[in-house]
C-alpha cells in the first residue's frame, strides 16, 4: 500500500459508510474488518 492508495480507499469506503441503514455494514464488508488493510486491497482488486 502506498499512502495515496491507503487514504483513497479510506475516503471512498467512508462515503459508502454514509448510506443510511446499510452503510456501516457495507463499509465493514469492503474493509474486510474494522480498518483498511490487506483484505480491503484484495476486495478492491476482485471487484
Short mmCIF file of C-alpha atoms in Angstrom, two decimals:
data_model
loop_
_atom_site.label_atom_id
_atom_site.label_comp_id
_atom_site.label_asym_id
_atom_site.label_seq_id
_atom_site.Cartn_x
_atom_site.Cartn_y
_atom_site.Cartn_z
CA UNK A 1 0.00 0.00 0.00
CA UNK A 2 1.17 3.50 -0.77
CA UNK A 3 -0.12 6.48 1.18
CA UNK A 4 -2.29 7.64 -1.73
CA UNK A 5 -3.86 4.18 -2.08
CA UNK A 6 -4.48 3.88 1.65
CA UNK A 7 -6.13 7.27 2.02
CA UNK A 8 -8.03 6.94 -1.25
CA UNK A 9 -9.52 3.64 -0.08
CA UNK A 10 -10.32 5.17 3.30
CA UNK A 11 -12.16 8.14 1.78
CA UNK A 12 -14.10 6.08 -0.79
CA UNK A 13 -15.19 3.44 1.72
CA UNK A 14 -16.19 6.10 4.24
CA UNK A 15 -18.50 7.55 1.58
CA UNK A 16 -20.23 4.15 1.45
CA UNK A 17 -20.47 4.32 5.24
CA UNK A 18 -22.67 7.42 4.95
CA UNK A 19 -25.50 5.45 3.30
CA UNK A 20 -28.42 5.22 5.73
CA UNK A 21 -29.23 1.83 7.32
CA UNK A 22 -26.75 -0.38 5.39
CA UNK A 23 -23.75 1.95 5.21
CA UNK A 24 -21.88 0.68 8.27
CA UNK A 25 -22.29 -2.97 7.27
CA UNK A 26 -21.25 -2.22 3.68
CA UNK A 27 -18.16 -0.34 4.81
CA UNK A 28 -17.15 -3.11 7.20
CA UNK A 29 -17.58 -5.67 4.42
CA UNK A 30 -15.48 -3.60 1.99
CA UNK A 31 -12.76 -3.17 4.61
CA UNK A 32 -12.79 -6.87 5.46
CA UNK A 33 -12.66 -5.93 9.14
CA UNK A 34 -12.75 -2.78 11.19
CA UNK A 35 -9.99 -0.86 9.39
CA UNK A 36 -8.43 -0.53 5.94
CA UNK A 37 -5.84 -3.25 5.40
CA UNK A 38 -4.82 -6.14 3.14
CA UNK A 39 -8.34 -7.64 2.92
CA UNK A 40 -9.53 -4.27 1.59
CA UNK A 41 -6.97 -4.38 -1.20
CA UNK A 42 -7.98 -7.93 -2.12
CA UNK A 43 -11.64 -6.94 -2.30
CA UNK A 44 -10.91 -3.88 -4.44
CA UNK A 45 -8.93 -5.98 -6.92
CA UNK A 46 -11.65 -8.65 -7.07
CA UNK A 47 -14.34 -6.06 -7.85
#
